[in-house]
Amino acid sequence: MANFDSSVLKSHLDRANDPANSTYVRGRAFEDALEHVFAAVPGCDVQRNSLNRFISEEVDISVMNFREENGLRALPEIFLVECKNWSGPVDSATVNEFAAKIRHRGCTLGILVAANGVTGNPHEQTAAYQSAALALVERTRMLLLTTADLSAIACSRDVVGLLHRRLLDLVAAGTFTLG
């Protein structure tokens, strides 16, 4: 487990948002930020950029969660993280693809980190929110994080609290939630 350092997270997010950097550099920096976040959570071990044996699906970050006392006790032992550092919101097709990737890996949870959120309206469950709701009916849970969420994190305890709240909100609301 690495120590959480908010200045390291900020540095990664600054590189991810710098328009002077190439799309590739910004995407890698966004993944670096998430790797730093999850590696600092007690009981979590991370693995980056894993391809399936058919070389048809890549997982940005896989997390092994040992459910330690101060860690992600409410989350499953293995979950996937998809990083989308897009200038606009992530669409429903991309959410559907991520839900399929979660199922194809035999997981029950994935965390979509969409820099600028997702399309649609959470209250009306339109667009990407509908995709998350339909996945939940199939027992595939997806949590949503944004750059704003990441920027508000000061320590690993904040990560744990945020993810536990999002999981509870997901089940209670029946779709992604923010806030």
PDB file of C-alpha atoms in Angstrom:
ATOM      1  CA  MET A   1       0.000   0.000   0.000  1.00  0.00           C
ATOM      2  CA  ALA A   2       1.360   3.388  -1.001  1.00  0.00           C
ATOM      3  CA  ASN A   3       0.776   6.476   1.098  1.00  0.00           C
ATOM      4  CA  PHE A   4      -1.831   8.894  -0.216  1.00  0.00           C
ATOM      5  CA  ASP A   5      -0.349  12.250  -1.165  1.00  0.00           C
ATOM      6  CA  SER A   6      -2.778  14.919  -2.341  1.00  0.00           C
ATOM      7  CA  SER A   7       0.024  16.832  -4.074  1.00  0.00           C
ATOM      8  CA  VAL A   8       0.821  13.747  -6.188  1.00  0.00           C
ATOM      9  CA  LEU A   9      -2.865  13.397  -7.076  1.00  0.00           C
ATOM     10  CA  LYS A  10      -3.043  17.092  -7.988  1.00  0.00           C
ATOM     11  CA  SER A  11       0.056  16.761 -10.172  1.00  0.00           C
ATOM     12  CA  HIS A  12      -1.473  13.831 -12.073  1.00  0.00           C
ATOM     13  CA  LEU A  13      -4.777  15.688 -12.519  1.00  0.00           C
ATOM     14  CA  ASP A  14      -2.953  18.839 -13.697  1.00  0.00           C
ATOM     15  CA  ARG A  15      -1.151  16.786 -16.389  1.00  0.00           C
ATOM     16  CA  ALA A  16      -4.451  15.115 -17.304  1.00  0.00           C
ATOM     17  CA  ASN A  17      -6.105  18.516 -17.811  1.00  0.00           C
ATOM     18  CA  ASP A  18      -3.241  20.335 -19.551  1.00  0.00           C
ATOM     19  CA  PRO A  19      -4.264  20.970 -23.180  1.00  0.00           C
ATOM     20  CA  ALA A  20      -0.587  21.319 -24.121  1.00  0.00           C
ATOM     21  CA  ASN A  21      -0.198  17.570 -23.497  1.00  0.00           C
ATOM     22  CA  SER A  22      -1.171  15.011 -26.111  1.00  0.00           C
ATOM     23  CA  THR A  23      -4.346  12.972 -25.683  1.00  0.00           C
ATOM     24  CA  TYR A  24      -2.165   9.953 -24.864  1.00  0.00           C
ATOM     25  CA  VAL A  25      -0.281  11.823 -22.099  1.00  0.00           C
ATOM     26  CA  ARG A  26      -3.502  13.234 -20.645  1.00  0.00           C
ATOM     27  CA  GLY A  27      -5.110   9.769 -20.630  1.00  0.00           C
ATOM     28  CA  ARG A  28      -2.107   8.139 -18.955  1.00  0.00           C
ATOM     29  CA  ALA A  29      -1.964  10.921 -16.354  1.00  0.00           C
ATOM     30  CA  PHE A  30      -5.640  10.340 -15.563  1.00  0.00           C
ATOM     31  CA  GLU A  31      -4.952   6.624 -15.084  1.00  0.00           C
ATOM     32  CA  ASP A  32      -1.894   7.521 -12.948  1.00  0.00           C
ATOM     33  CA  ALA A  33      -4.177   9.620 -10.719  1.00  0.00           C
ATOM     34  CA  LEU A  34      -6.582   6.707 -10.202  1.00  0.00           C
ATOM     35  CA  GLU A  35      -3.795   4.227  -9.619  1.00  0.00           C
ATOM     36  CA  HIS A  36      -2.422   6.561  -6.920  1.00  0.00           C
ATOM     37  CA  VAL A  37      -5.869   6.861  -5.304  1.00  0.00           C
ATOM     38  CA  PHE A  38      -6.599   3.121  -5.149  1.00  0.00           C
ATOM     39  CA  ALA A  39      -3.056   2.047  -4.250  1.00  0.00           C
ATOM     40  CA  ALA A  40      -3.297   4.273  -1.160  1.00  0.00           C
ATOM     41  CA  VAL A  41      -6.479   2.663   0.177  1.00  0.00           C
ATOM     42  CA  PRO A  42      -5.727   0.163   2.957  1.00  0.00           C
ATOM     43  CA  GLY A  43      -5.995  -3.396   1.654  1.00  0.00           C
ATOM     44  CA  CYS A  44      -6.038  -2.522  -2.055  1.00  0.00           C
ATOM     45  CA  ASP A  45      -3.569  -3.764  -4.645  1.00  0.00           C
ATOM     46  CA  VAL A  46      -3.777  -2.454  -8.222  1.00  0.00           C
ATOM     47  CA  GLN A  47      -2.852  -3.715 -11.651  1.00  0.00           C
ATOM     48  CA  ARG A  48      -2.794  -1.525 -14.779  1.00  0.00           C
ATOM     49  CA  ASN A  49      -3.777  -2.081 -18.394  1.00  0.00           C
ATOM     50  CA  SER A  50      -4.725  -5.757 -18.432  1.00  0.00           C
ATOM     51  CA  LEU A  51      -5.805  -7.338 -21.722  1.00  0.00           C
ATOM     52  CA  ASN A  52      -8.049 -10.372 -21.878  1.00  0.00           C
ATOM     53  CA  ARG A  53      -6.614 -13.452 -23.553  1.00  0.00           C
ATOM     54  CA  PHE A  54      -8.455 -12.645 -26.791  1.00  0.00           C
ATOM     55  CA  ILE A  55      -6.838  -9.185 -26.898  1.00  0.00           C
ATOM     56  CA  SER A  56     -10.301  -7.681 -27.393  1.00  0.00           C
ATOM     57  CA  GLU A  57     -10.854  -5.876 -24.067  1.00  0.00           C
ATOM     58  CA  GLU A  58      -8.492  -3.871 -21.906  1.00  0.00           C
ATOM     59  CA  VAL A  59      -9.095  -2.998 -18.276  1.00  0.00           C
ATOM     60  CA  ASP A  60      -7.498   0.287 -17.213  1.00  0.00           C
ATOM     61  CA  ILE A  61      -7.135  -0.661 -13.549  1.00  0.00           C
ATOM     62  CA  SER A  62      -8.010  -3.882 -11.736  1.00  0.00           C
ATOM     63  CA  VAL A  63      -8.238  -3.682  -7.952  1.00  0.00           C
ATOM     64  CA  MET A  64      -7.778  -6.539  -5.486  1.00  0.00           C
ATOM     65  CA  ASN A  65      -9.545  -5.500  -2.304  1.00  0.00           C
ATOM     66  CA  PHE A  66      -8.586  -7.372   0.861  1.00  0.00           C
ATOM     67  CA  ARG A  67     -11.283  -5.488   2.832  1.00  0.00           C
ATOM     68  CA  GLU A  68      -9.012  -4.247   5.593  1.00  0.00           C
ATOM     69  CA  GLU A  69     -10.395  -2.445   8.633  1.00  0.00           C
ATOM     70  CA  ASN A  70      -9.951   1.104   7.252  1.00  0.00           C
ATOM     71  CA  GLY A  71     -10.445   0.079   3.628  1.00  0.00           C
ATOM     72  CA  LEU A  72     -13.241  -0.657   1.205  1.00  0.00           C
ATOM     73  CA  ARG A  73     -15.075  -3.192   3.355  1.00  0.00           C
ATOM     74  CA  ALA A  74     -18.391  -2.817   1.494  1.00  0.00           C
ATOM     75  CA  LEU A  75     -16.860  -3.373  -1.950  1.00  0.00           C
ATOM     76  CA  PRO A  76     -16.149  -6.798  -3.465  1.00  0.00           C
ATOM     77  CA  GLU A  77     -12.735  -8.463  -3.399  1.00  0.00           C
ATOM     78  CA  ILE A  78     -12.050  -7.645  -7.058  1.00  0.00           C
ATOM     79  CA  PHE A  79     -13.409  -4.749  -9.101  1.00  0.00           C
ATOM     80  CA  LEU A  80     -12.521  -2.853 -12.261  1.00  0.00           C
ATOM     81  CA  VAL A  81     -11.840   0.835 -12.877  1.00  0.00           C
ATOM     82  CA  GLU A  82     -12.431   2.462 -16.265  1.00  0.00           C
ATOM     83  CA  CYS A  83     -10.849   5.888 -16.812  1.00  0.00           C
ATOM     84  CA  LYS A  84     -12.406   8.284 -19.346  1.00  0.00           C
ATOM     85  CA  ASN A  85     -10.651  11.646 -19.469  1.00  0.00           C
ATOM     86  CA  TRP A  86     -12.990  13.001 -22.133  1.00  0.00           C
ATOM     87  CA  SER A  87     -13.706  16.693 -22.689  1.00  0.00           C
ATOM     88  CA  GLY A  88     -17.449  15.945 -22.603  1.00  0.00           C
ATOM     89  CA  PRO A  89     -19.701  13.505 -20.780  1.00  0.00           C
ATOM     90  CA  VAL A  90     -19.409   9.758 -21.386  1.00  0.00           C
ATOM     91  CA  ASP A  91     -22.241   8.332 -23.477  1.00  0.00           C
ATOM     92  CA  SER A  92     -24.541   5.361 -22.859  1.00  0.00           C
ATOM     93  CA  ALA A  93     -22.773   3.118 -25.407  1.00  0.00           C
ATOM     94  CA  THR A  94     -19.528   3.463 -23.453  1.00  0.00           C
ATOM     95  CA  VAL A  95     -21.330   2.718 -20.176  1.00  0.00           C
ATOM     96  CA  ASN A  96     -22.859  -0.388 -21.792  1.00  0.00           C
ATOM     97  CA  GLU A  97     -19.420  -1.515 -22.997  1.00  0.00           C
ATOM     98  CA  PHE A  98     -18.007  -1.105 -19.498  1.00  0.00           C
ATOM     99  CA  ALA A  99     -20.903  -3.077 -17.984  1.00  0.00           C
ATOM    100  CA  ALA A 100     -20.185  -5.893 -20.451  1.00  0.00           C
ATOM    101  CA  LYS A 101     -16.485  -5.794 -19.602  1.00  0.00           C
ATOM    102  CA  ILE A 102     -17.331  -6.138 -15.886  1.00  0.00           C
ATOM    103  CA  ARG A 103     -19.529  -9.181 -16.589  1.00  0.00           C
ATOM    104  CA  HIS A 104     -17.012 -10.730 -18.993  1.00  0.00           C
ATOM    105  CA  ARG A 105     -14.429 -10.643 -16.205  1.00  0.00           C
ATOM    106  CA  GLY A 106     -16.801 -12.296 -13.717  1.00  0.00           C
ATOM    107  CA  CYS A 107     -16.945  -9.181 -11.543  1.00  0.00           C
ATOM    108  CA  THR A 108     -19.945  -7.533  -9.935  1.00  0.00           C
ATOM    109  CA  LEU A 109     -18.621  -3.971  -9.570  1.00  0.00           C
ATOM    110  CA  GLY A 110     -16.914  -1.417 -11.730  1.00  0.00           C
ATOM    111  CA  ILE A 111     -15.999   2.185 -11.121  1.00  0.00           C
ATOM    112  CA  LEU A 112     -16.360   4.517 -14.084  1.00  0.00           C
ATOM    113  CA  VAL A 113     -14.197   7.580 -13.663  1.00  0.00           C
ATOM    114  CA  ALA A 114     -15.577  10.033 -16.211  1.00  0.00           C
ATOM    115  CA  ALA A 115     -13.805  13.380 -16.027  1.00  0.00           C
ATOM    116  CA  ASN A 116     -16.942  15.287 -17.025  1.00  0.00           C
ATOM    117  CA  GLY A 117     -19.682  12.926 -15.919  1.00  0.00           C
ATOM    118  CA  VAL A 118     -22.099  11.047 -18.145  1.00  0.00           C
ATOM    119  CA  THR A 119     -24.926  11.917 -20.522  1.00  0.00           C
ATOM    120  CA  GLY A 120     -28.542  12.105 -19.466  1.00  0.00           C
ATOM    121  CA  ASN A 121     -30.552  12.947 -16.395  1.00  0.00           C
ATOM    122  CA  PRO A 122     -30.265  10.865 -13.209  1.00  0.00           C
ATOM    123  CA  HIS A 123     -33.824  11.599 -12.055  1.00  0.00           C
ATOM    124  CA  GLU A 124     -35.366  10.558 -15.352  1.00  0.00           C
ATOM    125  CA  GLN A 125     -32.775   7.790 -15.848  1.00  0.00           C
ATOM    126  CA  THR A 126     -32.050   8.829 -19.416  1.00  0.00           C
ATOM    127  CA  ALA A 127     -29.001   8.107 -21.606  1.00  0.00           C
ATOM    128  CA  ALA A 128     -26.034   6.799 -19.594  1.00  0.00           C
ATOM    129  CA  TYR A 129     -28.090   6.799 -16.395  1.00  0.00           C
ATOM    130  CA  GLN A 130     -30.474   4.303 -17.989  1.00  0.00           C
ATOM    131  CA  SER A 131     -27.520   2.109 -18.964  1.00  0.00           C
ATOM    132  CA  ALA A 132     -26.348   2.065 -15.341  1.00  0.00           C
ATOM    133  CA  ALA A 133     -29.882   1.263 -14.144  1.00  0.00           C
ATOM    134  CA  LEU A 134     -30.239  -1.623 -16.617  1.00  0.00           C
ATOM    135  CA  ALA A 135     -26.841  -3.016 -15.599  1.00  0.00           C
ATOM    136  CA  LEU A 136     -27.900  -2.886 -11.942  1.00  0.00           C
ATOM    137  CA  VAL A 137     -30.975  -5.000 -12.740  1.00  0.00           C
ATOM    138  CA  GLU A 138     -28.512  -7.572 -14.150  1.00  0.00           C
ATOM    139  CA  ARG A 139     -26.543  -7.442 -10.849  1.00  0.00           C
ATOM    140  CA  THR A 140     -23.705  -5.393 -12.353  1.00  0.00           C
ATOM    141  CA  ARG A 141     -22.981  -2.390 -10.168  1.00  0.00           C
ATOM    142  CA  MET A 142     -21.235   0.682 -11.515  1.00  0.00           C
ATOM    143  CA  LEU A 143     -20.137   3.655  -9.455  1.00  0.00           C
ATOM    144  CA  LEU A 144     -19.435   7.025 -11.052  1.00  0.00           C
ATOM    145  CA  LEU A 145     -16.616   9.400 -10.121  1.00  0.00           C
ATOM    146  CA  THR A 146     -15.645  12.690 -11.782  1.00  0.00           C
ATOM    147  CA  THR A 147     -12.635  14.985 -11.749  1.00  0.00           C
ATOM    148  CA  ALA A 148     -14.516  17.146  -9.249  1.00  0.00           C
ATOM    149  CA  ASP A 149     -14.753  14.125  -6.920  1.00  0.00           C
ATOM    150  CA  LEU A 150     -11.046  13.398  -7.298  1.00  0.00           C
ATOM    151  CA  SER A 151     -10.107  17.025  -6.663  1.00  0.00           C
ATOM    152  CA  ALA A 152     -11.970  16.944  -3.334  1.00  0.00           C
ATOM    153  CA  ILE A 153     -10.026  13.934  -1.999  1.00  0.00           C
ATOM    154  CA  ALA A 154      -7.512  14.799   0.721  1.00  0.00           C
ATOM    155  CA  CYS A 155      -6.747  11.347   2.165  1.00  0.00           C
ATOM    156  CA  SER A 156      -7.494   7.659   1.682  1.00  0.00           C
ATOM    157  CA  ARG A 157     -10.301   7.901   4.258  1.00  0.00           C
ATOM    158  CA  ASP A 158     -12.040  10.325   1.857  1.00  0.00           C
ATOM    159  CA  VAL A 159     -11.814   7.719  -0.929  1.00  0.00           C
ATOM    160  CA  VAL A 160     -13.340   5.048   1.300  1.00  0.00           C
ATOM    161  CA  GLY A 161     -16.170   7.319   2.439  1.00  0.00           C
ATOM    162  CA  LEU A 162     -16.925   8.497  -1.100  1.00  0.00           C
ATOM    163  CA  LEU A 163     -17.057   4.999  -2.585  1.00  0.00           C
ATOM    164  CA  HIS A 164     -19.153   3.585   0.256  1.00  0.00           C
ATOM    165  CA  ARG A 165     -21.639   6.487  -0.138  1.00  0.00           C
ATOM    166  CA  ARG A 166     -21.790   6.015  -3.917  1.00  0.00           C
ATOM    167  CA  LEU A 167     -22.471   2.299  -3.501  1.00  0.00           C
ATOM    168  CA  LEU A 168     -25.330   2.944  -1.091  1.00  0.00           C
ATOM    169  CA  ASP A 169     -26.693   5.721  -3.328  1.00  0.00           C
ATOM    170  CA  LEU A 170     -26.497   3.435  -6.384  1.00  0.00           C
ATOM    171  CA  VAL A 171     -28.670   0.803  -4.756  1.00  0.00           C
ATOM    172  CA  ALA A 172     -31.053   3.338  -3.212  1.00  0.00           C
ATOM    173  CA  ALA A 173     -31.462   5.420  -6.393  1.00  0.00           C
ATOM    174  CA  GLY A 174     -31.213   2.573  -8.900  1.00  0.00           C
ATOM    175  CA  THR A 175     -28.602   4.334 -11.055  1.00  0.00           C
ATOM    176  CA  PHE A 176     -25.398   6.374 -10.931  1.00  0.00           C
ATOM    177  CA  THR A 177     -25.326   9.212  -8.438  1.00  0.00           C
ATOM    178  CA  LEU A 178     -23.157  12.283  -7.974  1.00  0.00           C
ATOM    179  CA  GLY A 179     -23.129  14.200  -4.741  1.00  0.00           C
TER     180      GLY A 179
END
